Coordinates of C-alpha atoms in Angstrom, one line a residue:
Chain A
M1 CA -71.7 -21.1 -59.8
N2 CA -74.3 -23.9 -59.8
F3 CA -71.6 -26.5 -60.3
L4 CA -70.3 -25.6 -56.8
Q5 CA -73.6 -26.7 -55.2
P6 CA -73.2 -30.4 -55.6
I7 CA -69.5 -30.2 -54.5
G8 CA -70.6 -28.4 -51.4
N9 CA -73.4 -30.9 -50.8
V10 CA -71.1 -33.8 -51.1
T11 CA -68.5 -32.2 -48.8
F12 CA -71.1 -31.4 -46.1
A13 CA -72.6 -34.9 -46.4
F14 CA -69.1 -36.4 -46.0
L15 CA -68.2 -34.2 -43.0
A16 CA -71.6 -35.0 -41.4
T17 CA -70.9 -38.8 -41.8
I18 CA -67.4 -38.4 -40.3
G19 CA -69.0 -36.4 -37.4
R20 CA -71.7 -39.1 -36.9
L21 CA -69.1 -41.8 -37.0
I22 CA -66.9 -40.1 -34.4
V23 CA -69.8 -39.5 -32.0
F24 CA -71.0 -43.1 -32.6
T25 CA -67.5 -44.5 -31.9
G26 CA -67.1 -42.4 -28.7
T27 CA -70.5 -43.3 -27.4
A28 CA -70.1 -47.0 -28.1
L29 CA -66.6 -47.1 -26.6
L30 CA -67.8 -45.3 -23.5
H31 CA -70.6 -47.9 -23.1
S32 CA -68.1 -50.7 -23.7
V33 CA -66.2 -49.9 -20.5
K34 CA -69.0 -48.5 -18.3
P35 CA -71.3 -51.0 -16.5
P36 CA -73.8 -52.6 -16.6
F37 CA -72.4 -55.2 -19.0
Y38 CA -74.3 -58.1 -20.6
P39 CA -72.0 -61.1 -20.2
R40 CA -74.4 -63.6 -21.8
I41 CA -74.7 -61.4 -25.0
I42 CA -70.9 -60.8 -25.0
L43 CA -70.3 -64.6 -24.8
K44 CA -72.8 -65.2 -27.6
Q45 CA -71.1 -62.6 -29.8
M46 CA -67.7 -64.1 -29.0
I47 CA -68.9 -67.5 -30.1
E48 CA -70.4 -66.0 -33.2
I49 CA -67.4 -64.0 -34.2
G50 CA -64.7 -66.3 -32.9
Y51 CA -65.8 -69.9 -33.0
F52 CA -68.0 -69.8 -36.1
S53 CA -65.4 -67.9 -38.1
L54 CA -62.8 -70.6 -37.4
P55 CA -63.6 -72.7 -40.5
V56 CA -63.4 -69.8 -43.0
V57 CA -60.3 -68.3 -41.4
G58 CA -58.6 -71.7 -41.1
L59 CA -59.2 -72.6 -44.7
T60 CA -58.0 -69.2 -45.9
A61 CA -54.9 -69.5 -43.7
I62 CA -53.9 -73.0 -44.8
F63 CA -54.3 -72.3 -48.5
A64 CA -52.4 -69.0 -48.1
G65 CA -49.5 -70.8 -46.4
M66 CA -49.5 -73.5 -49.1
V67 CA -49.5 -71.0 -52.0
L68 CA -46.8 -68.9 -50.2
A69 CA -44.5 -71.9 -50.0
L70 CA -45.0 -72.8 -53.6
Q71 CA -44.5 -69.2 -54.9
S72 CA -41.5 -68.7 -52.7
F73 CA -39.9 -71.8 -54.0
T74 CA -40.4 -70.6 -57.6
G75 CA -38.7 -67.4 -56.8
F76 CA -36.0 -68.5 -54.4
S77 CA -34.9 -71.5 -56.4
R78 CA -33.7 -69.1 -59.1
F79 CA -30.9 -67.9 -56.9
S80 CA -30.6 -71.1 -54.7
A81 CA -32.2 -69.7 -51.6
E82 CA -34.8 -72.4 -51.1
S83 CA -33.7 -72.7 -47.4
A84 CA -35.3 -69.3 -46.8
I85 CA -38.8 -70.6 -47.5
P86 CA -39.6 -71.5 -43.8
N87 CA -38.5 -68.0 -42.8
V88 CA -40.6 -66.2 -45.6
V89 CA -43.6 -68.3 -44.8
V90 CA -43.6 -67.7 -41.1
L91 CA -42.8 -64.0 -41.4
S92 CA -45.4 -63.3 -44.1
I93 CA -48.1 -65.3 -42.3
T94 CA -47.6 -63.8 -38.8
R95 CA -47.0 -60.2 -39.9
E96 CA -49.3 -59.8 -42.9
L97 CA -51.3 -62.6 -44.4
G98 CA -52.7 -64.0 -41.1
P99 CA -54.2 -60.8 -39.8
V100 CA -55.1 -59.2 -43.2
L101 CA -56.7 -62.3 -44.8
A102 CA -58.5 -63.2 -41.5
G103 CA -59.6 -59.6 -41.2
L104 CA -61.0 -59.5 -44.8
M105 CA -62.8 -62.9 -44.4
V106 CA -64.2 -62.0 -41.0
S107 CA -65.2 -58.6 -42.4
G108 CA -67.3 -60.4 -45.1
R109 CA -68.9 -62.7 -42.6
I110 CA -69.3 -60.6 -39.5
A111 CA -69.6 -56.9 -40.6
A112 CA -72.3 -58.0 -43.1
S113 CA -74.1 -60.1 -40.4
I114 CA -74.0 -57.3 -37.8
A115 CA -75.2 -54.6 -40.3
A116 CA -78.0 -56.8 -41.5
E117 CA -79.1 -57.7 -38.0
L118 CA -78.9 -54.2 -36.5
G119 CA -80.4 -52.7 -39.7
T120 CA -83.4 -55.0 -39.6
M121 CA -83.8 -54.2 -35.9
R122 CA -83.7 -50.5 -36.8
V123 CA -86.2 -50.6 -39.6
T124 CA -88.6 -52.8 -37.6
E125 CA -88.4 -50.4 -34.6
Q126 CA -86.8 -53.0 -32.3
V127 CA -84.0 -50.5 -31.5
D128 CA -86.6 -48.0 -30.5
A129 CA -88.3 -50.7 -28.5
L130 CA -85.1 -51.3 -26.5
T131 CA -85.1 -47.6 -25.5
T132 CA -88.7 -47.7 -24.3
L133 CA -87.7 -50.8 -22.2
S134 CA -85.0 -48.8 -20.3
T135 CA -82.2 -50.5 -22.2
N136 CA -79.5 -48.5 -23.9
P137 CA -79.1 -49.8 -27.5
Y138 CA -75.4 -48.9 -27.4
K139 CA -74.9 -51.0 -24.3
Y140 CA -77.0 -53.9 -25.4
L141 CA -76.3 -54.1 -29.1
V142 CA -73.1 -52.3 -29.9
A143 CA -70.8 -52.8 -26.8
P144 CA -71.0 -56.6 -26.7
R145 CA -70.0 -56.8 -30.4
F146 CA -67.1 -54.3 -29.9
I147 CA -65.8 -56.4 -27.0
A148 CA -66.2 -59.7 -28.8
G149 CA -64.6 -58.3 -32.0
I150 CA -61.6 -56.8 -30.2
T151 CA -60.9 -59.9 -28.1
M152 CA -61.7 -62.7 -30.6
M153 CA -59.9 -61.4 -33.6
P154 CA -56.4 -61.8 -32.0
I155 CA -57.3 -65.4 -31.0
L156 CA -58.5 -66.1 -34.5
V157 CA -55.4 -64.7 -36.0
F158 CA -53.1 -66.6 -33.7
I159 CA -54.8 -69.8 -34.8
A160 CA -54.6 -68.7 -38.4
D161 CA -50.9 -68.1 -37.9
I162 CA -50.4 -71.7 -36.8
I163 CA -52.6 -73.1 -39.6
G164 CA -50.9 -70.9 -42.2
V165 CA -47.4 -72.1 -41.1
L166 CA -48.7 -75.7 -41.2
G167 CA -49.9 -75.1 -44.8
G168 CA -46.4 -74.0 -45.8
Y169 CA -44.9 -77.0 -43.9
L170 CA -47.2 -79.5 -45.6
V171 CA -46.3 -78.2 -49.1
S172 CA -42.6 -77.8 -48.3
V173 CA -42.2 -81.3 -46.7
Y174 CA -44.6 -83.4 -48.8
Q175 CA -44.3 -81.7 -52.2
L176 CA -41.0 -79.8 -52.3
G177 CA -39.0 -82.5 -50.3
F178 CA -37.9 -80.4 -47.3
N179 CA -36.7 -82.2 -44.2
A180 CA -39.6 -81.9 -41.7
A181 CA -37.4 -81.4 -38.6
N182 CA -35.2 -78.8 -40.3
Y183 CA -38.2 -76.9 -41.6
L184 CA -39.8 -76.7 -38.1
Q185 CA -36.4 -75.8 -36.5
N186 CA -35.8 -73.0 -39.1
T187 CA -39.3 -71.6 -38.5
Y188 CA -38.9 -71.7 -34.7
D189 CA -35.4 -70.1 -34.8
F190 CA -36.4 -67.4 -37.2
V191 CA -39.7 -66.1 -35.8
E192 CA -39.5 -63.4 -33.1
F193 CA -42.0 -62.2 -30.5
I194 CA -42.6 -58.9 -32.4
D195 CA -43.6 -60.8 -35.6
V196 CA -46.5 -62.5 -33.8
F197 CA -47.3 -59.6 -31.5
S198 CA -47.5 -57.1 -34.4
G199 CA -50.0 -59.4 -36.2
L200 CA -52.1 -59.8 -33.0
V201 CA -52.2 -56.0 -32.5
K202 CA -53.3 -55.6 -36.1
A203 CA -56.0 -58.3 -35.5
A204 CA -57.4 -56.4 -32.5
V205 CA -57.6 -53.2 -34.5
F206 CA -59.2 -55.1 -37.4
G207 CA -61.7 -56.6 -35.0
F208 CA -62.6 -53.1 -33.8
I209 CA -62.9 -51.8 -37.4
I210 CA -65.1 -54.8 -38.5
T211 CA -67.6 -54.5 -35.5
L212 CA -67.6 -50.6 -35.7
M213 CA -68.5 -50.6 -39.4
G214 CA -71.1 -53.3 -39.0
C215 CA -72.7 -51.6 -36.0
Y216 CA -72.5 -48.1 -37.5
H217 CA -74.0 -48.9 -40.8
G218 CA -76.6 -51.2 -39.3
Y219 CA -77.6 -48.8 -36.6
H220 CA -78.1 -45.9 -39.1
S221 CA -79.8 -47.9 -41.8
K222 CA -83.2 -46.7 -43.0
G223 CA -85.7 -47.3 -45.8
G224 CA -86.7 -50.9 -45.3
A225 CA -85.2 -53.9 -47.0
Q226 CA -83.3 -51.8 -49.6
G227 CA -81.8 -49.7 -46.8
V228 CA -80.7 -52.8 -44.9
G229 CA -79.1 -54.2 -48.1
Q230 CA -77.3 -50.9 -48.6
A231 CA -76.1 -50.9 -45.0
T232 CA -74.7 -54.4 -45.4
T233 CA -72.8 -53.6 -48.5
N234 CA -71.4 -50.3 -47.0
A235 CA -70.3 -52.2 -43.9
V236 CA -68.3 -54.8 -45.8
V237 CA -66.8 -52.4 -48.3
S238 CA -65.8 -49.8 -45.7
A239 CA -64.5 -52.4 -43.2
S240 CA -62.4 -54.0 -46.0
I241 CA -60.9 -50.7 -47.2
L242 CA -60.2 -49.5 -43.6
I243 CA -58.5 -52.8 -42.8
L244 CA -56.2 -52.4 -45.8
C245 CA -55.5 -48.7 -44.8
F246 CA -54.9 -49.5 -41.2
N247 CA -52.7 -52.4 -42.1
Y248 CA -50.4 -50.0 -43.9
I249 CA -50.4 -47.6 -41.0
L250 CA -49.8 -50.3 -38.4
T251 CA -47.1 -51.9 -40.6
G252 CA -45.4 -48.5 -40.8
I253 CA -45.5 -48.0 -37.0
F254 CA -44.1 -51.5 -36.4
F255 CA -41.5 -50.9 -39.1
S256 CA -40.3 -47.8 -37.4
I257 CA -40.2 -49.6 -34.0
D258 CA -38.2 -52.4 -35.6
G259 CA -35.8 -50.0 -37.2
Chain B
M1 CA -104.1 -24.8 -16.6
A2 CA -100.3 -25.0 -16.2
E3 CA -98.4 -27.8 -17.9
T4 CA -97.4 -29.2 -14.5
D5 CA -101.1 -30.0 -13.8
F6 CA -101.0 -32.7 -16.6
K7 CA -99.5 -36.1 -16.7
I8 CA -98.2 -35.3 -20.2
S9 CA -97.9 -31.9 -21.7
M10 CA -96.6 -30.8 -25.1
R11 CA -96.5 -27.0 -25.7
D12 CA -95.5 -25.2 -28.9
V13 CA -93.4 -28.2 -30.1
H14 CA -91.6 -27.7 -33.4
K15 CA -89.8 -30.4 -35.3
Q16 CA -88.6 -30.4 -38.9
F17 CA -86.4 -32.6 -41.1
G18 CA -84.4 -30.3 -43.4
P19 CA -87.0 -28.0 -45.1
K20 CA -89.9 -30.3 -44.2
V21 CA -91.8 -29.0 -41.1
V22 CA -93.5 -31.9 -39.4
L23 CA -94.6 -30.4 -36.0
D24 CA -95.4 -26.7 -36.2
G25 CA -96.4 -25.4 -32.8
F26 CA -97.9 -28.7 -31.6
N27 CA -99.9 -28.5 -28.3
L28 CA -101.4 -31.5 -26.4
D29 CA -102.3 -32.0 -22.7
I30 CA -103.2 -35.3 -21.2
A31 CA -104.6 -35.6 -17.6
T32 CA -103.7 -38.5 -15.3
G33 CA -105.7 -41.6 -16.1
E34 CA -107.0 -40.1 -19.4
S35 CA -107.1 -42.0 -22.7
V36 CA -106.3 -39.7 -25.6
V37 CA -106.3 -40.7 -29.2
V38 CA -104.6 -38.5 -31.8
I39 CA -106.0 -39.0 -35.3
G40 CA -104.7 -37.8 -38.6
G41 CA -103.7 -38.8 -42.0
S42 CA -100.6 -40.6 -43.0
G43 CA -97.4 -38.5 -42.8
V44 CA -98.9 -35.6 -40.8
G45 CA -96.5 -36.1 -37.8
K46 CA -98.3 -38.5 -35.5
S47 CA -95.3 -40.9 -35.2
V48 CA -92.9 -38.0 -34.9
M49 CA -94.9 -36.6 -32.0
L50 CA -94.7 -40.0 -30.3
K51 CA -91.0 -40.3 -30.9
C52 CA -90.5 -36.8 -29.4
L53 CA -92.3 -38.0 -26.3
L54 CA -90.2 -41.2 -26.2
G55 CA -87.0 -39.2 -26.4
I56 CA -86.0 -40.9 -29.7
L57 CA -86.3 -37.5 -31.5
T58 CA -85.5 -34.1 -30.0
P59 CA -87.7 -31.1 -31.0
E60 CA -86.1 -27.9 -32.1
N61 CA -88.5 -25.8 -30.0
G62 CA -91.2 -26.1 -27.3
T63 CA -91.5 -28.0 -24.1
I64 CA -92.5 -31.5 -23.3
T65 CA -93.2 -32.5 -19.7
I66 CA -94.1 -35.8 -18.1
D67 CA -95.3 -35.5 -14.5
G68 CA -94.3 -31.8 -14.6
E69 CA -90.7 -32.7 -15.5
N70 CA -89.2 -31.3 -18.7
I71 CA -87.9 -34.3 -20.8
I72 CA -86.1 -32.4 -23.5
G73 CA -82.3 -32.4 -23.3
I74 CA -82.2 -34.6 -20.2
S75 CA -79.4 -37.0 -19.4
T76 CA -79.5 -40.7 -20.3
G77 CA -80.1 -41.6 -16.6
Q78 CA -83.0 -39.2 -16.3
R79 CA -84.4 -40.5 -19.5
D80 CA -84.2 -44.1 -18.2
R81 CA -86.1 -43.0 -15.1
I82 CA -88.8 -41.4 -17.3
N83 CA -88.9 -44.5 -19.5
D84 CA -89.5 -46.7 -16.5
K85 CA -93.0 -45.0 -16.3
I86 CA -93.7 -45.8 -19.9
G87 CA -95.0 -48.8 -21.9
M88 CA -95.2 -48.8 -25.6
L89 CA -97.0 -50.9 -28.2
F90 CA -95.4 -50.4 -31.6
Q91 CA -97.2 -50.4 -34.9
M92 CA -95.7 -53.8 -36.0
A93 CA -95.2 -54.9 -32.4
A94 CA -91.3 -54.6 -32.7
L95 CA -90.8 -57.9 -30.9
F96 CA -87.2 -59.1 -30.6
D97 CA -86.6 -61.8 -33.1
S98 CA -83.9 -63.5 -31.1
Q99 CA -86.0 -63.9 -28.0
S100 CA -89.0 -66.1 -27.2
V101 CA -92.4 -64.8 -26.4
W102 CA -92.0 -64.8 -22.7
E103 CA -88.5 -63.3 -22.9
N104 CA -89.9 -60.4 -25.0
V105 CA -92.7 -59.8 -22.4
A106 CA -90.2 -60.1 -19.5
F107 CA -87.5 -57.9 -21.1
G108 CA -88.4 -54.7 -19.4
L109 CA -88.9 -56.4 -16.1
M110 CA -85.4 -58.0 -16.2
A111 CA -83.9 -54.7 -17.3
R112 CA -85.3 -53.2 -14.1
G113 CA -83.7 -56.0 -12.0
T114 CA -86.5 -58.5 -11.6
S115 CA -85.2 -62.1 -11.3
K116 CA -85.6 -64.4 -14.3
S117 CA -88.1 -66.7 -12.6
D118 CA -90.2 -63.9 -11.3
A119 CA -90.1 -62.1 -14.6
R120 CA -91.3 -65.3 -16.4
D121 CA -94.2 -65.7 -13.9
I122 CA -95.3 -62.1 -14.5
A123 CA -94.9 -62.6 -18.3
V124 CA -97.1 -65.6 -18.2
A125 CA -99.7 -63.7 -16.2
K126 CA -99.6 -60.7 -18.6
L127 CA -99.9 -63.0 -21.6
A128 CA -102.9 -64.6 -20.1
L129 CA -104.4 -61.1 -19.7
V130 CA -104.2 -60.6 -23.4
G131 CA -105.6 -64.0 -24.1
L132 CA -102.5 -66.0 -24.8
G133 CA -101.9 -69.3 -23.1
S134 CA -98.9 -71.2 -22.0
E135 CA -98.5 -73.0 -25.3
V136 CA -97.1 -69.8 -26.9
I137 CA -94.6 -68.7 -24.2
D138 CA -91.6 -70.6 -25.7
L139 CA -92.4 -69.8 -29.3
Y140 CA -90.4 -67.2 -31.3
P141 CA -92.0 -64.1 -32.9
D142 CA -91.5 -65.5 -36.5
S143 CA -94.0 -68.3 -35.7
L144 CA -96.7 -65.9 -34.6
S145 CA -99.6 -64.4 -36.6
G146 CA -100.0 -60.6 -36.8
G147 CA -102.7 -60.6 -34.2
M148 CA -100.7 -62.7 -31.8
K149 CA -97.7 -60.4 -32.3
K150 CA -99.9 -57.4 -31.4
R151 CA -101.1 -59.3 -28.3
V152 CA -97.5 -60.1 -27.2
G153 CA -96.6 -56.5 -27.9
L154 CA -99.5 -55.4 -25.7
A155 CA -98.4 -57.8 -22.9
R156 CA -94.9 -56.4 -23.1
A157 CA -96.2 -52.8 -23.0
I158 CA -98.2 -53.5 -19.8
A159 CA -95.7 -56.0 -18.2
T160 CA -94.1 -53.4 -15.9
D161 CA -97.5 -51.9 -14.9
P162 CA -96.5 -48.5 -16.4
E163 CA -98.1 -45.3 -15.5
I164 CA -98.2 -44.2 -19.2
I165 CA -98.8 -46.4 -22.2
F166 CA -98.4 -45.3 -25.8
F167 CA -100.1 -47.2 -28.6
D168 CA -98.8 -46.6 -32.2
E169 CA -101.5 -47.7 -34.7
P170 CA -102.6 -50.6 -32.6
T171 CA -105.0 -52.0 -35.2
T172 CA -103.0 -51.4 -38.4
G173 CA -102.5 -54.6 -40.5
L174 CA -105.2 -56.6 -38.7
D175 CA -108.5 -57.7 -40.0
P176 CA -111.5 -55.9 -38.5
I177 CA -112.4 -58.6 -36.0
M178 CA -108.8 -59.0 -34.8
G179 CA -108.6 -55.2 -34.7
D180 CA -111.7 -55.0 -32.5
I181 CA -110.3 -57.7 -30.2
I182 CA -107.1 -55.7 -29.8
N183 CA -109.2 -52.6 -29.1
D184 CA -111.1 -54.5 -26.4
L185 CA -107.9 -55.8 -24.9
I186 CA -106.5 -52.2 -24.8
V187 CA -109.6 -51.0 -23.0
H188 CA -109.5 -54.0 -20.6
C189 CA -105.8 -53.8 -19.9
V190 CA -105.8 -50.0 -19.4
G191 CA -108.8 -50.4 -17.1
E192 CA -106.8 -53.0 -15.1
T193 CA -103.7 -50.8 -14.7
G194 CA -105.3 -47.4 -14.6
A195 CA -102.6 -46.0 -16.9
T196 CA -102.7 -42.8 -18.8
T197 CA -102.7 -43.6 -22.5
L198 CA -101.9 -41.9 -25.7
T199 CA -102.8 -43.7 -29.0
I200 CA -102.1 -42.6 -32.5
T201 CA -104.3 -44.0 -35.2
H202 CA -106.3 -43.3 -38.3
D203 CA -108.8 -46.0 -37.5
M204 CA -111.9 -44.2 -36.4
Q205 CA -113.5 -47.3 -35.0
S206 CA -110.5 -47.9 -32.8
A207 CA -110.4 -44.2 -31.8
R208 CA -114.1 -44.2 -30.7
K209 CA -113.6 -47.4 -28.7
I210 CA -110.4 -46.5 -26.9
A211 CA -110.6 -42.7 -26.4
D212 CA -111.9 -40.5 -23.6
K213 CA -110.7 -37.6 -25.7
I214 CA -109.8 -37.3 -29.4
A215 CA -107.4 -34.8 -30.9
M216 CA -106.9 -34.2 -34.7
I217 CA -103.5 -33.4 -36.0
Y218 CA -103.2 -31.6 -39.3
D219 CA -100.4 -29.5 -40.8
G220 CA -98.2 -30.2 -37.7
R221 CA -100.6 -28.9 -35.1
I222 CA -103.8 -29.9 -33.3
V223 CA -106.8 -28.5 -35.2
W224 CA -109.5 -29.9 -32.9
A225 CA -109.6 -31.7 -29.6
G226 CA -112.5 -32.7 -27.5
P227 CA -114.5 -35.6 -25.8
T228 CA -115.0 -38.6 -28.1
E229 CA -118.8 -38.2 -28.1
E230 CA -118.5 -34.6 -29.5
I231 CA -116.3 -35.4 -32.5
E232 CA -119.4 -35.8 -34.8
Q233 CA -120.3 -32.2 -33.9
S234 CA -116.8 -30.8 -34.0
G235 CA -117.8 -28.1 -36.5
N236 CA -114.3 -28.5 -38.0
D237 CA -114.3 -29.2 -41.8
I238 CA -111.0 -31.1 -41.6
V239 CA -112.2 -33.4 -38.8
T240 CA -115.6 -34.0 -40.5
Q241 CA -113.9 -34.9 -43.8
F242 CA -111.4 -37.2 -42.0
I243 CA -113.8 -39.1 -39.8
H244 CA -116.2 -39.7 -42.8
G245 CA -113.4 -40.6 -45.1
R246 CA -114.5 -38.1 -47.8
I247 CA -112.2 -37.4 -50.7
E248 CA -113.3 -33.7 -51.1
G249 CA -112.6 -31.1 -48.5
P250 CA -109.7 -29.1 -47.0
F251 CA -107.7 -32.4 -46.5
Q252 CA -107.5 -32.8 -50.3
A253 CA -104.5 -30.6 -50.8
T254 CA -102.4 -32.7 -48.5
A255 CA -103.7 -35.9 -50.0
Q256 CA -102.6 -34.8 -53.4
L257 CA -99.1 -34.1 -52.3

């Protein structure tokens, strides 16, 4: 029966982690809506998550749009449907590629950064120091990052949508010979509110996931430099996987609404 | 005496992590204005005891009171009120990397509603009290030496004029001269504020200088406590071995683990 022991241990450890995560999420959300707030720190986090992520998200979006136009042309030209390229580009970018690629890129940048910062604060007792200085660590460290993540990701993705469509436009017009005015008119006529809105809702959820994973793993890191490194890896991996899982779930929900 | 007669009282406190028992019926009483030093080897539960007092860890059993008020299982608001009475110097100072020296010192003041300019003035005064001049106030912790970090940590601990100050290994990582300077500063600052203090250390020189009373923790409980001047005649083999740093004695079994 000894083989059951490791299975039991793993199961209990998994359940304990889920429990800790639920309690952490609940506590952090509560402190995110309950005053006092720290506007200066929220603003700083918004700049860190939103403004400083713009280059990486913008580059990802423009190349995604360009590749999408080229690949679509390869496929659609086989059955003379090249005119659908503007539609495919805008639909793919706004509904899927914009939020998912931005989410994954911001996850690599921000979840890692949050986990490393909070993890270092944890192992150097700075989090304990906050408690002794009458400052709630959830309110001071976690809530501002939650608020910044949830609000800045939709803005980032909206910009990524525009840049991604621009990437498709550039390739289509200057490499594939599309008429510029027709391309833009087709894009504008085809895109619907729900296409953009669904992508922005996804972005807000991904912003929540990224900051949650960064804060959770950083806050619970232990064991010095190795522990902080482990927390950083766990934050990025778990955020990326959860983004892909929730992307499917949200796509399913919007699919049923559309239907 | 009843636990309500003391500033800080820990009675029959038990704390364990999995199968490892760290505090096993721990008792300690500290009177108002008293300076108590808890000594003990590494890993015997000194920091855990301090974290239980700070509310960072919750003991499984026992009572902990501050000013007669039980602090186990209290709400966040009640805990904040208790923490308003407390200052803490951490082992490695635990200064906030993202904030300048004066912002670190003024952090607790601003958290309690003091205006930024008043908090800065108080921070400058407290930094002067620990021997740091205006040239360091705008520096960041990564540009300070270990001794300077300890001084800033001390200034932060006394910034709000707390009724209680905890010192976690105040001289660890410092050379003997800097260690003695920190000891003098602690005695001086505590004298200025009249605070009740609890220090944990394994530095006997530090303990003798800071303490009115010394308590020795071993195996999760206090095995001896008494006035500083009586520790040499404690009559306790564990205390005698520890304060003289001898390898042989009852402490050996733990050391070999």
